[in-house]
XYZ file of C-alpha atoms in Angstrom:
409
model
C -3.404 44.917 9.703
C -2.983 44.650 5.786
C -4.920 41.074 4.635
C -2.108 40.162 3.954
C -0.818 39.846 7.607
C -4.113 39.183 9.285
C -4.251 35.762 6.575
C -0.117 35.388 7.937
C -1.457 35.639 11.223
C -4.249 33.133 10.999
C -1.761 30.840 9.511
C 0.870 30.933 11.646
C -2.452 29.755 14.410
C -3.342 27.238 11.985
C 0.195 25.388 12.118
C 0.083 26.118 15.790
C -3.177 24.333 16.142
C -2.108 21.627 14.099
C 1.215 21.045 16.257
C -1.583 20.564 19.014
C -3.376 18.652 17.429
C -1.081 16.031 15.765
C 1.186 15.986 18.844
C -1.529 13.732 21.524
C -0.445 9.694 20.928
C -3.546 7.238 20.696
C -3.092 3.389 20.528
C -1.929 1.565 18.179
C -5.734 0.121 18.362
C -8.365 -0.272 14.973
C -10.941 2.166 15.509
C -14.314 0.983 14.312
C -16.405 3.563 12.776
C -20.123 4.079 13.255
C -22.569 3.589 10.290
C -21.751 6.536 7.884
C -24.494 8.743 7.620
C -27.165 8.185 5.032
C -26.405 11.414 3.275
C -23.008 10.116 2.456
C -25.096 7.544 0.461
C -24.735 6.731 -3.441
C -28.068 5.876 -4.820
C -28.316 2.855 -7.165
C -27.489 4.921 -10.179
C -25.532 7.919 -10.835
C -25.822 11.596 -13.479
C -23.249 10.647 -16.551
C -22.433 14.234 -16.254
C -19.047 14.659 -14.054
C -19.841 16.856 -11.893
C -23.576 16.033 -11.363
C -24.804 17.224 -8.599
C -26.714 13.672 -6.651
C -27.836 15.795 -3.529
C -27.262 18.765 -1.479
C -27.850 18.971 2.507
C -26.829 22.174 4.677
C -24.620 22.185 7.299
C -24.283 22.977 10.509
C -21.369 22.892 12.614
C -20.653 21.872 15.752
C -19.702 24.739 17.620
C -22.223 26.930 15.864
C -25.309 25.626 17.530
C -27.807 28.924 17.226
C -26.520 28.054 13.523
C -25.368 31.719 12.686
C -22.953 30.868 10.464
C -25.779 31.374 8.281
C -26.189 34.382 8.302
C -22.649 35.188 6.442
C -22.252 32.114 4.731
C -23.855 29.549 2.019
C -22.490 26.524 3.492
C -24.033 22.912 2.354
C -22.663 19.298 2.238
C -22.540 18.006 -1.683
C -23.087 14.758 -2.876
C -21.696 14.210 -6.488
C -20.945 11.908 -9.585
C -16.831 12.268 -10.421
C -14.881 9.428 -12.232
C -12.338 7.634 -10.304
C -8.681 6.253 -12.055
C -10.051 2.885 -13.837
C -12.699 4.649 -15.538
C -15.709 3.669 -12.563
C -18.838 6.404 -12.795
C -18.640 7.076 -8.579
C -19.917 9.256 -5.579
C -18.078 11.674 -3.933
C -19.032 13.928 -0.610
C -17.596 17.405 -0.432
C -18.703 20.701 0.790
C -19.645 24.141 -0.640
C -18.713 27.686 0.976
C -20.030 31.121 -0.393
C -19.701 34.102 1.488
C -23.719 36.064 2.189
C -21.505 39.662 1.732
C -20.973 40.694 -2.105
C -18.233 40.149 -4.007
C -16.792 43.578 -5.177
C -13.520 42.320 -7.277
C -13.431 42.470 -10.409
C -16.086 40.869 -12.688
C -17.589 37.623 -10.440
C -16.935 36.502 -7.558
C -14.238 32.996 -7.990
C -14.760 29.692 -6.640
C -11.108 27.979 -5.675
C -11.257 24.615 -5.907
C -9.135 23.716 -1.777
C -7.771 20.569 -1.862
C -7.136 19.983 1.778
C -4.015 17.610 2.785
C -4.018 14.155 4.706
C -7.180 13.135 6.851
C -6.672 10.016 7.678
C -8.686 6.828 5.167
C -11.151 6.503 7.639
C -14.973 7.730 7.016
C -15.221 10.180 9.881
C -12.016 11.836 8.336
C -13.492 13.621 5.819
C -12.941 16.990 5.515
C -16.674 17.984 5.600
C -17.728 16.471 8.314
C -14.094 17.652 10.467
C -15.052 21.048 9.186
C -18.824 20.695 10.325
C -17.617 19.396 14.011
C -14.708 21.761 14.620
C -11.811 19.259 14.013
C -10.082 20.319 9.824
C -7.259 21.497 10.394
C -7.315 23.643 7.327
C -10.147 25.293 8.630
C -8.557 28.403 9.422
C -7.076 28.916 5.917
C -10.290 27.890 4.373
C -11.779 30.515 6.433
C -8.768 33.163 4.491
C -10.888 32.422 1.501
C -14.294 32.870 2.107
C -12.753 36.422 4.309
C -11.272 37.572 0.218
C -14.529 37.137 -0.750
C -13.618 33.580 -3.016
C -16.616 30.540 -2.812
C -14.514 27.378 -1.408
C -15.683 23.768 -2.648
C -13.403 21.535 -1.011
C -13.615 17.531 -2.260
C -13.458 14.700 0.007
C -11.648 13.006 -2.317
C -12.514 8.903 -3.636
C -13.559 6.459 -0.133
C -13.751 9.349 2.088
C -17.342 9.542 3.886
C -18.317 7.829 1.051
C -17.907 4.094 0.531
C -15.313 2.057 -0.582
C -11.319 2.109 0.193
C -9.512 6.498 -0.466
C -7.327 5.760 -2.885
C -5.245 8.229 -0.943
C -2.885 9.813 -3.017
C -4.008 8.725 -6.366
C -3.152 11.360 -8.876
C -6.139 10.135 -11.119
C -8.699 10.179 -8.544
C -7.195 13.355 -6.373
C -7.023 15.629 -9.620
C -10.727 14.350 -10.815
C -12.003 15.056 -7.849
C -11.025 18.732 -6.971
C -12.178 19.354 -10.793
C -15.814 18.038 -10.203
C -15.703 19.432 -6.670
C -15.766 23.125 -8.503
C -18.434 21.758 -11.748
C -20.951 20.041 -8.638
C -20.509 24.162 -6.727
C -21.171 25.591 -9.875
C -24.436 23.656 -10.729
C -26.005 24.367 -6.841
C -29.103 26.856 -6.985
C -28.474 29.254 -4.381
C -24.893 30.485 -4.569
C -24.761 33.261 -7.348
C -21.583 30.307 -9.092
C -21.802 30.077 -12.883
C -19.952 28.098 -15.518
C -18.978 31.503 -16.107
C -17.027 31.975 -12.942
C -13.380 32.140 -12.244
C -12.158 29.037 -10.583
C -8.793 28.978 -8.652
C -7.920 26.008 -7.075
C -5.169 25.371 -4.265
C -3.563 22.898 -2.119
C -0.529 21.264 -0.255
C 1.039 18.219 0.324
C -1.723 15.888 -0.374
C -3.710 18.229 -1.216
C -1.132 19.807 -2.696
C -0.724 16.843 -5.100
C -4.152 17.081 -5.994
C -4.237 20.173 -6.987
C -1.922 19.340 -8.971
C -2.900 16.623 -10.694
C -6.251 19.515 -11.364
C -3.630 21.801 -13.247
C -2.285 19.629 -15.368
C -5.994 17.235 -16.366
C -7.919 20.518 -16.519
C -7.368 20.710 -20.147
C -8.519 17.999 -21.369
C -10.624 16.531 -18.060
C -12.452 20.203 -17.740
C -11.463 22.224 -20.031
C -15.081 24.731 -20.198
C -13.389 25.249 -16.055
C -12.488 28.948 -16.681
C -8.811 28.126 -14.378
C -6.707 31.031 -13.622
C -4.209 30.123 -11.560
C -3.386 27.103 -8.999
C -1.339 27.253 -6.191
C 0.642 23.827 -4.740
C 2.829 23.197 -1.476
C 4.915 21.012 -1.383
C 3.858 18.734 -3.573
C 4.865 14.959 -3.584
C 5.132 14.371 -6.883
C 7.233 11.808 -6.751
C 6.047 8.783 -4.273
C 8.591 6.832 -4.319
C 11.332 8.991 -3.353
C 8.059 10.455 -0.854
C 8.705 6.379 0.475
C 11.960 6.004 1.261
C 12.312 9.814 2.867
C 9.292 8.597 4.953
C 9.738 5.504 5.773
C 10.731 4.874 9.769
C 9.908 8.571 10.505
C 7.245 10.281 12.220
C 5.823 10.398 9.242
C 5.280 6.223 8.502
C 1.582 6.848 8.631
C 1.612 8.031 5.828
C 3.412 5.878 3.170
C 0.703 2.796 5.112
C -1.780 5.168 3.657
C -0.493 5.610 -0.090
C 0.406 2.067 0.067
C -3.014 0.674 0.817
C -4.679 3.392 -0.964
C -2.823 3.194 -4.158
C -2.704 -0.482 -4.055
C -6.459 -0.147 -3.427
C -6.975 2.125 -6.785
C -5.821 -0.217 -8.433
C -7.199 -3.959 -7.440
C -3.850 -4.581 -5.806
C -4.405 -7.390 -3.078
C -1.180 -6.213 -0.310
C -1.774 -9.784 1.928
C 0.081 -11.651 0.251
C 3.797 -8.965 0.402
C 2.954 -8.980 4.605
C 3.544 -10.124 7.463
C 0.725 -10.804 10.709
C 1.457 -7.435 11.226
C 1.567 -5.840 8.057
C -1.872 -6.958 7.474
C -3.140 -6.038 11.258
C -1.604 -1.806 10.502
C -3.246 -2.300 7.236
C -5.901 -3.329 8.237
C -5.344 -0.202 11.408
C -4.998 2.632 9.099
C -8.057 2.001 6.760
C -10.215 3.375 10.176
C -7.146 6.336 10.578
C -7.718 9.593 10.306
C -4.210 12.197 11.414
C -4.729 12.543 14.605
C -3.685 8.989 14.699
C -0.528 10.097 13.962
C 1.274 8.722 16.500
C -0.013 5.813 16.519
C 2.223 4.161 13.379
C 5.203 6.397 14.259
C 9.124 5.365 13.282
C 7.450 1.736 12.599
C 9.419 0.454 9.561
C 8.276 -0.625 7.107
C 10.494 -3.719 6.593
C 9.209 -5.393 9.813
C 5.948 -5.648 7.932
C 7.008 -6.741 4.717
C 6.900 -11.088 3.817
C 10.388 -10.729 4.378
C 11.407 -7.950 5.574
C 12.746 -5.936 2.788
C 11.294 -2.508 2.926
C 8.723 -0.963 1.333
C 11.195 0.661 -0.835
C 11.719 -3.212 -2.455
C 8.812 -3.908 -2.226
C 7.607 -1.009 -4.589
C 10.828 -1.997 -6.906
C 8.943 -4.698 -8.097
C 7.836 -4.276 -11.754
C 3.996 -4.785 -10.543
C 3.993 -1.756 -8.237
C 7.118 0.229 -9.828
C 4.246 0.069 -12.858
C 1.421 2.396 -10.613
C 3.988 4.376 -8.453
C 5.167 5.550 -12.191
C 2.405 6.590 -13.117
C 1.149 8.873 -10.052
C 4.809 10.873 -11.319
C 3.155 15.000 -11.180
C 4.700 16.833 -13.415
C 4.682 14.654 -16.950
C 2.061 17.025 -18.121
C 2.392 20.465 -18.598
C -0.470 22.498 -17.439
C -2.450 25.036 -19.479
C -2.410 28.092 -16.434
C -0.194 29.949 -14.697
C 0.975 28.222 -11.769
C 2.745 28.673 -8.100
C 4.320 26.501 -6.332
C 5.892 26.347 -3.211
C 8.506 23.678 -0.847
C 10.271 24.147 2.069
C 14.097 23.614 1.186
C 13.521 21.626 5.042
C 10.962 19.833 4.444
C 10.708 16.853 6.890
C 7.952 14.680 4.617
C 7.829 15.660 1.303
C 11.028 16.154 0.042
C 12.217 19.408 -1.582
C 13.940 17.585 -4.809
C 10.064 15.836 -5.597
C 9.270 19.838 -5.178
C 11.595 21.793 -7.376
C 11.799 18.904 -9.788
C 8.179 19.477 -10.903
C 8.680 22.333 -10.910
C 11.615 21.989 -14.050
C 9.857 19.476 -15.753
C 6.434 21.275 -16.220
C 9.280 24.213 -17.499
C 10.626 22.073 -19.738
C 6.887 21.942 -21.064
C 6.596 25.622 -21.838
C 4.331 26.081 -18.632
C 4.525 29.408 -17.312
C 5.546 28.247 -13.349
C 6.523 30.581 -10.848
C 8.496 28.456 -7.621
C 9.087 30.028 -4.317
C 11.657 27.727 -2.172
C 11.365 28.693 2.012
C 14.175 28.556 4.688
C 11.135 28.387 6.827
C 12.072 24.569 8.166
C 9.460 21.526 8.113
C 6.610 20.123 6.644
C 3.707 21.465 8.752
C 6.704 25.722 8.424
C 6.027 25.281 5.332
C 2.779 26.438 5.463
C 2.316 29.746 6.399
C 5.081 30.882 3.669
C 3.186 28.774 1.095
C -0.126 30.675 2.371
C 0.570 34.256 2.230
C 1.940 33.640 -1.422
C -0.777 31.169 -2.295
C -3.647 34.703 -1.059
C -0.999 36.876 -3.405
C -1.038 34.538 -6.475
C -4.663 34.665 -6.818
C -6.144 38.879 -5.566
C -3.401 38.856 -9.200
C -5.039 36.085 -10.828
C -8.395 37.074 -10.127
C -7.964 40.727 -10.634
C -6.513 40.255 -14.630
C -3.055 40.770 -14.303
C -0.226 38.385 -15.495
C 2.214 35.523 -14.000
C 6.178 36.169 -14.217
C 7.573 33.222 -14.626
C 10.725 32.214 -12.725
C 11.324 29.227 -15.283
C 14.384 30.433 -15.842
C 15.816 30.488 -12.242
C 15.416 27.195 -11.023
């Protein structure tokens, strides 16, 4: 079996596993989280530089009590400094994994900044915790990258694992967190990584938005990173369109995550716009993980608002419209080749959002290859994205040029 076919099989297993886990309904009740582990608590004073490492610790795995994983992978949790959308210095957690086998490709070992898809909003949902506990649904995809010899740096994003509310879908905060976890990975002793390491960035769904934002911000926020390419799938580039698509659907919780996360990022109190059920829902989602999806399935936002109108009306108000507009992805030209994938039958994020972003990048002169897929559903679109992303990175790290297909979009 070739490496590409093996990766395809792994991703197919990943998708099936995600469907099985998410399909288990949970009661719509507030989960009281245990205290955060001490590792995730920020010190009183943060380093000055973005991406500076605050602390690391070896990562253990629940399903590997004998720690056999350490024989093949150097895995560390990392707490590092970044700057959020408001310009405030914050500590964000993540995980950095480096294969212990020698890199046999061209040049030095690349590092992939892996932007995780929707995890939820509770601290217990952080990828660095879920991966350690064997619950991270993108774990197989991450392992596929490690099997190819790449180092992988995964951010937990602002407020996911660490103090504060997770600013879910905040374009700037997420993009910076991705870029800074790569910087942090390059500083950790014993990894073999350095500022000269080639960089790739990959993400799907929420991760697609974070990775696409990182592609736009890299040239000005982290110009020293040698980003060879960015692969994104099912990007929620237009949050207004996404909100309309999600309202009252199986994935209603994602819209509530975004409303709570964006309002927290801007310091906006949602209470005046919600009824009692709405206030309870916003409190609940702060503790939810993606596996609590069914607790809010098919809930219409109109049943949560103070005036019985849907979320689309709320976000059209001037104070919210500005926030939503500032999350639009596609307004800044990426300085590196980008690969964009989206299912034409995506049931979560409108296909038009991903295609529109790609067209906008093309209009600005970016090197874009857009790959629509006919495999239905949001989950199903992950399979072709993962396979094509693997081929995309192999070509970029080998020094090959990407042929843009902007003319065909």
